[in-house]
Amino acid sequence: MAVEIFWGSGSPFAWSVMLAMEVKGVPYTGHLLSFSDGDLKKPEFLAMNPRGKVPVVKDGDFTIAESNAILVWLEAKAPQPALFGSNPEDTGTIWRAVLEHAAYFQHHTHAISGAVFYKKMEEKAEEVKASAKAVGEELARYEAALEKGDWLVGSAMSAADLVAYPHFELFFRLAARPEVKAFGLGFDKGWDAYPALSAWRARIKALPGYDNTYPPHWKG
Ligand SMILES: N[C@@H](CCC(=O)N[C@@H](CS)C(=O)NCC(=O)O)C(=O)O
């Protein structure tokens, strides 16, 4: 039986997992859930993940939530191509990049996206500006890293790339909204302000199966 993925359109965490499935060539059946219809809070979903968050993966009787945990499970199930390195040094460095992204990038973009989606930009202006500054500093780090190599860690694509990429797409999409531009957070040029990141983005977009993972509600 194919692996089942419960996901939501535009969830960067679910997108990372789906990209990893595609890259590893693991067949999966997707179950697209609706945030607005409350699918993630229905008893049958909460039985799989009491936190009511996507992604969740089911493989027969085994169920697992948390995107990074899913990636590690997937790596053990389908080791090639390796996403967590093939020697101790690469594995440690990839994990460092994955954890740094969670610790220093995601919660800042989360603060900004929360303010945008809940229309609280004015109310949370200080927090939004502080987070935008932190995001800018982190993007400069990523740009510098990608000026030195094609991938975030070492010479091959890894979990570090697949974890970070969807969050960048989501952030630049948010930054392009008129109400965010009006706030003058400094990201009006979007990806174009980051040539090395843009070249990396093109490499990710060229991955096999990429189109199957693109958020459907962003299309067209
Ligand atoms: N740490 C979790 C984060 C998952 C997460 O926050 N998912 C969001 C979508 S991007 C979600 O399901 N939110 C629904 C909610 O919190 O009600 C992971 O890595 O999987």
PDB file of C-alpha atoms and ligand atoms in Angstrom:
ATOM      1  CA  MET A   1       0.000   0.000   0.000  1.00  0.00           C
ATOM      2  CA  ALA A   2       1.305   3.465  -0.895  1.00  0.00           C
ATOM      3  CA  VAL A   3       2.293   5.817   1.864  1.00  0.00           C
ATOM      4  CA  GLU A   4      -0.496   8.297   2.653  1.00  0.00           C
ATOM      5  CA  ILE A   5       0.209  11.981   3.259  1.00  0.00           C
ATOM      6  CA  PHE A   6      -2.305  14.283   4.895  1.00  0.00           C
ATOM      7  CA  TRP A   7      -1.438  17.793   3.850  1.00  0.00           C
ATOM      8  CA  GLY A   8      -2.717  21.323   3.377  1.00  0.00           C
ATOM      9  CA  SER A   9      -2.155  23.566   0.359  1.00  0.00           C
ATOM     10  CA  GLY A  10       0.582  26.109   1.123  1.00  0.00           C
ATOM     11  CA  SER A  11       1.836  24.390   4.276  1.00  0.00           C
ATOM     12  CA  PRO A  12       5.621  24.653   3.987  1.00  0.00           C
ATOM     13  CA  PHE A  13       6.079  21.734   6.373  1.00  0.00           C
ATOM     14  CA  ALA A  14       3.909  19.453   4.245  1.00  0.00           C
ATOM     15  CA  TRP A  15       5.605  20.722   1.086  1.00  0.00           C
ATOM     16  CA  SER A  16       9.051  19.680   2.389  1.00  0.00           C
ATOM     17  CA  VAL A  17       7.800  16.163   3.048  1.00  0.00           C
ATOM     18  CA  MET A  18       6.192  15.863  -0.378  1.00  0.00           C
ATOM     19  CA  LEU A  19       9.349  17.110  -2.076  1.00  0.00           C
ATOM     20  CA  ALA A  20      11.342  14.467  -0.206  1.00  0.00           C
ATOM     21  CA  MET A  21       8.881  11.745  -1.299  1.00  0.00           C
ATOM     22  CA  GLU A  22       9.198  12.873  -4.917  1.00  0.00           C
ATOM     23  CA  VAL A  23      12.994  13.094  -4.812  1.00  0.00           C
ATOM     24  CA  LYS A  24      13.244   9.617  -3.316  1.00  0.00           C
ATOM     25  CA  GLY A  25      10.660   8.220  -5.722  1.00  0.00           C
ATOM     26  CA  VAL A  26       8.465   6.896  -2.911  1.00  0.00           C
ATOM     27  CA  PRO A  27       4.901   6.455  -4.187  1.00  0.00           C
ATOM     28  CA  TYR A  28       2.349   8.240  -2.049  1.00  0.00           C
ATOM     29  CA  THR A  29      -1.327   9.040  -1.950  1.00  0.00           C
ATOM     30  CA  GLY A  30      -2.087  12.600  -0.926  1.00  0.00           C
ATOM     31  CA  HIS A  31      -5.093  13.613   1.152  1.00  0.00           C
ATOM     32  CA  LEU A  32      -5.552  17.346   0.729  1.00  0.00           C
ATOM     33  CA  LEU A  33      -7.207  18.776   3.845  1.00  0.00           C
ATOM     34  CA  SER A  34      -8.895  22.146   4.108  1.00  0.00           C
ATOM     35  CA  PHE A  35      -7.766  24.511   6.866  1.00  0.00           C
ATOM     36  CA  SER A  36     -10.856  26.691   6.447  1.00  0.00           C
ATOM     37  CA  ASP A  37     -13.309  23.771   6.615  1.00  0.00           C
ATOM     38  CA  GLY A  38     -11.777  22.642   9.902  1.00  0.00           C
ATOM     39  CA  ASP A  39     -10.565  19.305   8.529  1.00  0.00           C
ATOM     40  CA  LEU A  40      -7.526  19.390  10.838  1.00  0.00           C
ATOM     41  CA  LYS A  41      -9.709  19.580  13.929  1.00  0.00           C
ATOM     42  CA  LYS A  42     -12.016  16.704  13.020  1.00  0.00           C
ATOM     43  CA  PRO A  43     -11.853  13.668  15.320  1.00  0.00           C
ATOM     44  CA  GLU A  44     -10.487  11.361  12.641  1.00  0.00           C
ATOM     45  CA  PHE A  45      -7.568  13.699  11.979  1.00  0.00           C
ATOM     46  CA  LEU A  46      -6.949  14.468  15.662  1.00  0.00           C
ATOM     47  CA  ALA A  47      -6.734  10.723  16.220  1.00  0.00           C
ATOM     48  CA  MET A  48      -3.654  10.759  13.963  1.00  0.00           C
ATOM     49  CA  ASN A  49      -2.190  14.019  15.281  1.00  0.00           C
ATOM     50  CA  PRO A  50      -3.741  15.418  18.463  1.00  0.00           C
ATOM     51  CA  ARG A  51      -2.048  18.745  17.695  1.00  0.00           C
ATOM     52  CA  GLY A  52      -4.257  19.091  14.621  1.00  0.00           C
ATOM     53  CA  LYS A  53      -1.433  20.025  12.285  1.00  0.00           C
ATOM     54  CA  VAL A  54      -0.226  18.819   8.912  1.00  0.00           C
ATOM     55  CA  PRO A  55       1.729  17.002   7.659  1.00  0.00           C
ATOM     56  CA  VAL A  56       0.843  13.561   8.901  1.00  0.00           C
ATOM     57  CA  VAL A  57       2.044  10.419   7.192  1.00  0.00           C
ATOM     58  CA  LYS A  58       0.471   7.002   7.440  1.00  0.00           C
ATOM     59  CA  ASP A  59       2.181   3.824   6.297  1.00  0.00           C
ATOM     60  CA  GLY A  60      -0.038   0.857   7.056  1.00  0.00           C
ATOM     61  CA  ASP A  61      -0.486   0.818  10.825  1.00  0.00           C
ATOM     62  CA  PHE A  62       2.264   3.372  11.392  1.00  0.00           C
ATOM     63  CA  THR A  63       1.346   7.058  11.734  1.00  0.00           C
ATOM     64  CA  ILE A  64       3.753   9.935  12.214  1.00  0.00           C
ATOM     65  CA  ALA A  65       3.487  13.733  12.460  1.00  0.00           C
ATOM     66  CA  GLU A  66       6.137  16.502  12.571  1.00  0.00           C
ATOM     67  CA  SER A  67       7.808  17.175   9.245  1.00  0.00           C
ATOM     68  CA  ASN A  68      11.402  16.684  10.347  1.00  0.00           C
ATOM     69  CA  ALA A  69      10.552  13.414  12.088  1.00  0.00           C
ATOM     70  CA  ILE A  70       8.797  12.307   8.898  1.00  0.00           C
ATOM     71  CA  LEU A  71      11.913  13.134   6.878  1.00  0.00           C
ATOM     72  CA  VAL A  72      14.061  11.017   9.197  1.00  0.00           C
ATOM     73  CA  TRP A  73      11.587   8.115   9.008  1.00  0.00           C
ATOM     74  CA  LEU A  74      11.553   8.452   5.219  1.00  0.00           C
ATOM     75  CA  GLU A  75      15.345   8.428   5.056  1.00  0.00           C
ATOM     76  CA  ALA A  76      15.413   5.123   6.953  1.00  0.00           C
ATOM     77  CA  LYS A  77      12.680   3.675   4.746  1.00  0.00           C
ATOM     78  CA  ALA A  78      14.130   4.849   1.423  1.00  0.00           C
ATOM     79  CA  PRO A  79      17.813   5.676   1.963  1.00  0.00           C
ATOM     80  CA  GLN A  80      18.593   6.862  -1.582  1.00  0.00           C
ATOM     81  CA  PRO A  81      19.207   9.551  -2.556  1.00  0.00           C
ATOM     82  CA  ALA A  82      20.450  10.408   0.915  1.00  0.00           C
ATOM     83  CA  LEU A  83      18.958  13.588   2.350  1.00  0.00           C
ATOM     84  CA  PHE A  84      20.806  13.454   5.657  1.00  0.00           C
ATOM     85  CA  GLY A  85      24.306  12.852   4.306  1.00  0.00           C
ATOM     86  CA  SER A  86      26.358   9.727   3.998  1.00  0.00           C
ATOM     87  CA  ASN A  87      29.068  10.441   6.528  1.00  0.00           C
ATOM     88  CA  PRO A  88      28.937  11.704  10.124  1.00  0.00           C
ATOM     89  CA  GLU A  89      30.200  15.173   9.259  1.00  0.00           C
ATOM     90  CA  ASP A  90      27.589  15.807   6.568  1.00  0.00           C
ATOM     91  CA  THR A  91      24.813  14.350   8.731  1.00  0.00           C
ATOM     92  CA  GLY A  92      25.710  16.647  11.609  1.00  0.00           C
ATOM     93  CA  THR A  93      26.016  19.689   9.380  1.00  0.00           C
ATOM     94  CA  ILE A  94      22.692  19.002   7.643  1.00  0.00           C
ATOM     95  CA  TRP A  95      20.968  18.638  11.007  1.00  0.00           C
ATOM     96  CA  ARG A  96      22.542  21.862  12.150  1.00  0.00           C
ATOM     97  CA  ALA A  97      21.107  23.640   9.095  1.00  0.00           C
ATOM     98  CA  VAL A  98      17.659  22.071   9.606  1.00  0.00           C
ATOM     99  CA  LEU A  99      17.583  23.067  13.269  1.00  0.00           C
ATOM    100  CA  GLU A 100      18.933  26.556  12.596  1.00  0.00           C
ATOM    101  CA  HIS A 101      16.197  27.126  10.066  1.00  0.00           C
ATOM    102  CA  ALA A 102      13.557  26.166  12.625  1.00  0.00           C
ATOM    103  CA  ALA A 103      15.187  28.196  15.381  1.00  0.00           C
ATOM    104  CA  TYR A 104      16.115  31.397  13.557  1.00  0.00           C
ATOM    105  CA  PHE A 105      13.899  31.690  10.480  1.00  0.00           C
ATOM    106  CA  GLN A 106      10.547  29.969  10.751  1.00  0.00           C
ATOM    107  CA  HIS A 107       9.184  31.658  13.831  1.00  0.00           C
ATOM    108  CA  HIS A 108       9.916  35.095  12.396  1.00  0.00           C
ATOM    109  CA  THR A 109       8.082  34.377   9.151  1.00  0.00           C
ATOM    110  CA  HIS A 110       5.333  32.795  11.243  1.00  0.00           C
ATOM    111  CA  ALA A 111       4.988  36.054  13.200  1.00  0.00           C
ATOM    112  CA  ILE A 112       4.705  38.025   9.970  1.00  0.00           C
ATOM    113  CA  SER A 113       2.302  35.619   8.270  1.00  0.00           C
ATOM    114  CA  GLY A 114       0.101  35.538  11.379  1.00  0.00           C
ATOM    115  CA  ALA A 115      -0.117  39.332  11.358  1.00  0.00           C
ATOM    116  CA  VAL A 116      -0.949  39.344   7.638  1.00  0.00           C
ATOM    117  CA  PHE A 117      -3.531  36.543   7.687  1.00  0.00           C
ATOM    118  CA  TYR A 118      -5.282  37.844  10.816  1.00  0.00           C
ATOM    119  CA  LYS A 119      -5.055  41.476   9.583  1.00  0.00           C
ATOM    120  CA  LYS A 120      -3.060  42.602  12.597  1.00  0.00           C
ATOM    121  CA  MET A 121      -0.166  44.349  10.844  1.00  0.00           C
ATOM    122  CA  GLU A 122      -0.833  47.685  12.571  1.00  0.00           C
ATOM    123  CA  GLU A 123      -1.462  46.157  15.975  1.00  0.00           C
ATOM    124  CA  LYS A 124       1.689  44.034  15.789  1.00  0.00           C
ATOM    125  CA  ALA A 125       3.822  46.584  13.946  1.00  0.00           C
ATOM    126  CA  GLU A 126       6.816  46.378  16.303  1.00  0.00           C
ATOM    127  CA  GLU A 127       6.891  42.588  16.291  1.00  0.00           C
ATOM    128  CA  VAL A 128       6.474  42.468  12.514  1.00  0.00           C
ATOM    129  CA  LYS A 129       9.325  44.923  11.963  1.00  0.00           C
ATOM    130  CA  ALA A 130      11.640  43.066  14.353  1.00  0.00           C
ATOM    131  CA  SER A 131      10.837  39.778  12.631  1.00  0.00           C
ATOM    132  CA  ALA A 132      11.362  41.327   9.185  1.00  0.00           C
ATOM    133  CA  LYS A 133      14.793  42.525  10.286  1.00  0.00           C
ATOM    134  CA  ALA A 134      15.675  39.026  11.526  1.00  0.00           C
ATOM    135  CA  VAL A 135      14.383  37.463   8.296  1.00  0.00           C
ATOM    136  CA  GLY A 136      16.512  39.883   6.266  1.00  0.00           C
ATOM    137  CA  GLU A 137      19.603  38.917   8.245  1.00  0.00           C
ATOM    138  CA  GLU A 138      18.904  35.227   7.797  1.00  0.00           C
ATOM    139  CA  LEU A 139      18.254  35.597   4.054  1.00  0.00           C
ATOM    140  CA  ALA A 140      21.607  37.379   3.747  1.00  0.00           C
ATOM    141  CA  ARG A 141      23.238  34.349   5.400  1.00  0.00           C
ATOM    142  CA  TYR A 142      21.512  31.969   2.993  1.00  0.00           C
ATOM    143  CA  GLU A 143      22.509  34.139   0.042  1.00  0.00           C
ATOM    144  CA  ALA A 144      26.144  34.113   1.190  1.00  0.00           C
ATOM    145  CA  ALA A 145      26.097  30.318   1.635  1.00  0.00           C
ATOM    146  CA  LEU A 146      24.650  29.805  -1.846  1.00  0.00           C
ATOM    147  CA  GLU A 147      27.218  32.101  -3.429  1.00  0.00           C
ATOM    148  CA  LYS A 148      29.743  29.429  -2.408  1.00  0.00           C
ATOM    149  CA  GLY A 149      27.902  26.311  -3.548  1.00  0.00           C
ATOM    150  CA  ASP A 150      24.824  24.964  -5.286  1.00  0.00           C
ATOM    151  CA  TRP A 151      23.219  23.562  -2.129  1.00  0.00           C
ATOM    152  CA  LEU A 152      22.949  24.720   1.450  1.00  0.00           C
ATOM    153  CA  VAL A 153      25.190  21.983   2.826  1.00  0.00           C
ATOM    154  CA  GLY A 154      28.004  20.304   0.938  1.00  0.00           C
ATOM    155  CA  SER A 155      27.883  19.410  -2.724  1.00  0.00           C
ATOM    156  CA  ALA A 156      24.510  17.650  -2.891  1.00  0.00           C
ATOM    157  CA  MET A 157      20.911  18.527  -2.230  1.00  0.00           C
ATOM    158  CA  SER A 158      19.883  17.573   1.282  1.00  0.00           C
ATOM    159  CA  ALA A 159      17.139  17.906   3.856  1.00  0.00           C
ATOM    160  CA  ALA A 160      18.550  21.361   4.606  1.00  0.00           C
ATOM    161  CA  ASP A 161      17.387  22.529   1.164  1.00  0.00           C
ATOM    162  CA  LEU A 162      14.020  20.792   1.226  1.00  0.00           C
ATOM    163  CA  VAL A 163      13.201  22.105   4.694  1.00  0.00           C
ATOM    164  CA  ALA A 164      14.137  25.722   3.949  1.00  0.00           C
ATOM    165  CA  TYR A 165      12.797  26.140   0.410  1.00  0.00           C
ATOM    166  CA  PRO A 166       9.005  26.094   0.991  1.00  0.00           C
ATOM    167  CA  HIS A 167       9.334  28.637   3.790  1.00  0.00           C
ATOM    168  CA  PHE A 168      11.152  31.012   1.451  1.00  0.00           C
ATOM    169  CA  GLU A 169       8.441  30.615  -1.205  1.00  0.00           C
ATOM    170  CA  LEU A 170       5.771  31.365   1.372  1.00  0.00           C
ATOM    171  CA  PHE A 171       7.660  34.348   2.725  1.00  0.00           C
ATOM    172  CA  PHE A 172       8.311  36.011  -0.637  1.00  0.00           C
ATOM    173  CA  ARG A 173       4.705  35.410  -1.634  1.00  0.00           C
ATOM    174  CA  LEU A 174       3.558  37.159   1.536  1.00  0.00           C
ATOM    175  CA  ALA A 175       6.051  39.969   1.029  1.00  0.00           C
ATOM    176  CA  ALA A 176       4.573  40.651  -2.422  1.00  0.00           C
ATOM    177  CA  ARG A 177       1.110  41.400  -1.012  1.00  0.00           C
ATOM    178  CA  PRO A 178       0.192  45.089  -1.323  1.00  0.00           C
ATOM    179  CA  GLU A 179      -0.573  45.461   2.381  1.00  0.00           C
ATOM    180  CA  VAL A 180       2.868  44.068   3.257  1.00  0.00           C
ATOM    181  CA  LYS A 181       4.632  46.213   0.666  1.00  0.00           C
ATOM    182  CA  ALA A 182       2.833  49.241   2.111  1.00  0.00           C
ATOM    183  CA  PHE A 183       4.495  48.453   5.415  1.00  0.00           C
ATOM    184  CA  GLY A 184       7.961  48.997   3.932  1.00  0.00           C
ATOM    185  CA  LEU A 185       9.596  45.868   5.301  1.00  0.00           C
ATOM    186  CA  GLY A 186      12.265  45.951   2.608  1.00  0.00           C
ATOM    187  CA  PHE A 187      11.413  42.891   0.514  1.00  0.00           C
ATOM    188  CA  ASP A 188       9.742  44.570  -2.452  1.00  0.00           C
ATOM    189  CA  LYS A 189      12.182  43.063  -4.946  1.00  0.00           C
ATOM    190  CA  GLY A 190      11.383  39.567  -3.680  1.00  0.00           C
ATOM    191  CA  TRP A 191      13.632  36.808  -4.954  1.00  0.00           C
ATOM    192  CA  ASP A 192      15.309  39.241  -7.380  1.00  0.00           C
ATOM    193  CA  ALA A 193      17.216  40.807  -4.499  1.00  0.00           C
ATOM    194  CA  TYR A 194      18.903  37.447  -3.916  1.00  0.00           C
ATOM    195  CA  PRO A 195      20.572  36.118  -7.090  1.00  0.00           C
ATOM    196  CA  ALA A 196      22.205  33.071  -5.495  1.00  0.00           C
ATOM    197  CA  LEU A 197      18.979  32.109  -3.723  1.00  0.00           C
ATOM    198  CA  SER A 198      17.128  32.560  -7.018  1.00  0.00           C
ATOM    199  CA  ALA A 199      19.529  30.234  -8.829  1.00  0.00           C
ATOM    200  CA  TRP A 200      19.065  27.679  -6.033  1.00  0.00           C
ATOM    201  CA  ARG A 201      15.291  28.110  -6.316  1.00  0.00           C
ATOM    202  CA  ALA A 202      15.563  27.211 -10.020  1.00  0.00           C
ATOM    203  CA  ARG A 203      17.520  24.069  -9.093  1.00  0.00           C
ATOM    204  CA  ILE A 204      14.806  23.044  -6.634  1.00  0.00           C
ATOM    205  CA  LYS A 205      12.084  23.741  -9.192  1.00  0.00           C
ATOM    206  CA  ALA A 206      13.885  21.415 -11.615  1.00  0.00           C
ATOM    207  CA  LEU A 207      13.694  18.483  -9.176  1.00  0.00           C
ATOM    208  CA  PRO A 208      11.717  15.456 -10.381  1.00  0.00           C
ATOM    209  CA  GLY A 209       8.085  15.655  -9.325  1.00  0.00           C
ATOM    210  CA  TYR A 210       8.344  19.281  -8.196  1.00  0.00           C
ATOM    211  CA  ASP A 211       5.099  20.221  -9.962  1.00  0.00           C
ATOM    212  CA  ASN A 212       3.185  17.561  -8.002  1.00  0.00           C
ATOM    213  CA  THR A 213       4.084  19.355  -4.785  1.00  0.00           C
ATOM    214  CA  TYR A 214       3.276  22.950  -5.750  1.00  0.00           C
ATOM    215  CA  PRO A 215       0.436  24.350  -3.616  1.00  0.00           C
ATOM    216  CA  PRO A 216      -2.709  23.967  -5.750  1.00  0.00           C
ATOM    217  CA  HIS A 217      -4.309  27.182  -4.528  1.00  0.00           C
ATOM    218  CA  TRP A 218      -1.238  29.146  -5.681  1.00  0.00           C
ATOM    219  CA  LYS A 219      -1.617  27.948  -9.268  1.00  0.00           C
ATOM    220  CA  GLY A 220      -3.061  30.081 -12.027  1.00  0.00           C
TER     221      GLY A 220
HETATM  222  N1  LIG B   1       6.327  21.490  13.692  1.00  0.00           N
HETATM  223  C1  LIG B   1       5.302  21.073  12.752  1.00  0.00           C
HETATM  224  C2  LIG B   1       4.572  22.298  12.242  1.00  0.00           C
HETATM  225  C3  LIG B   1       3.344  21.928  11.446  1.00  0.00           C
HETATM  226  C4  LIG B   1       2.416  23.125  11.257  1.00  0.00           C
HETATM  227  O1  LIG B   1       2.523  24.159  11.925  1.00  0.00           O
HETATM  228  N2  LIG B   1       1.482  22.971  10.315  1.00  0.00           N
HETATM  229  C5  LIG B   1       0.532  24.014  10.073  1.00  0.00           C
HETATM  230  C6  LIG B   1       0.411  24.316   8.592  1.00  0.00           C
HETATM  231  S1  LIG B   1       1.845  25.118   7.969  1.00  0.00           S
HETATM  232  C7  LIG B   1      -0.837  23.546  10.532  1.00  0.00           C
HETATM  233  O2  LIG B   1      -1.201  22.428  10.310  1.00  0.00           O
HETATM  234  N3  LIG B   1      -1.583  24.451  11.158  1.00  0.00           N
HETATM  235  C8  LIG B   1      -2.942  24.204  11.531  1.00  0.00           C
HETATM  236  C9  LIG B   1      -3.257  24.669  12.906  1.00  0.00           C
HETATM  237  O3  LIG B   1      -2.309  24.944  13.683  1.00  0.00           O
HETATM  238  O4  LIG B   1      -4.440  24.744  13.213  1.00  0.00           O
HETATM  239  C10 LIG B   1       5.953  20.267  11.616  1.00  0.00           C
HETATM  240  O5  LIG B   1       7.147  20.448  11.383  1.00  0.00           O
HETATM  241  O6  LIG B   1       5.276  19.437  11.001  1.00  0.00           O
END
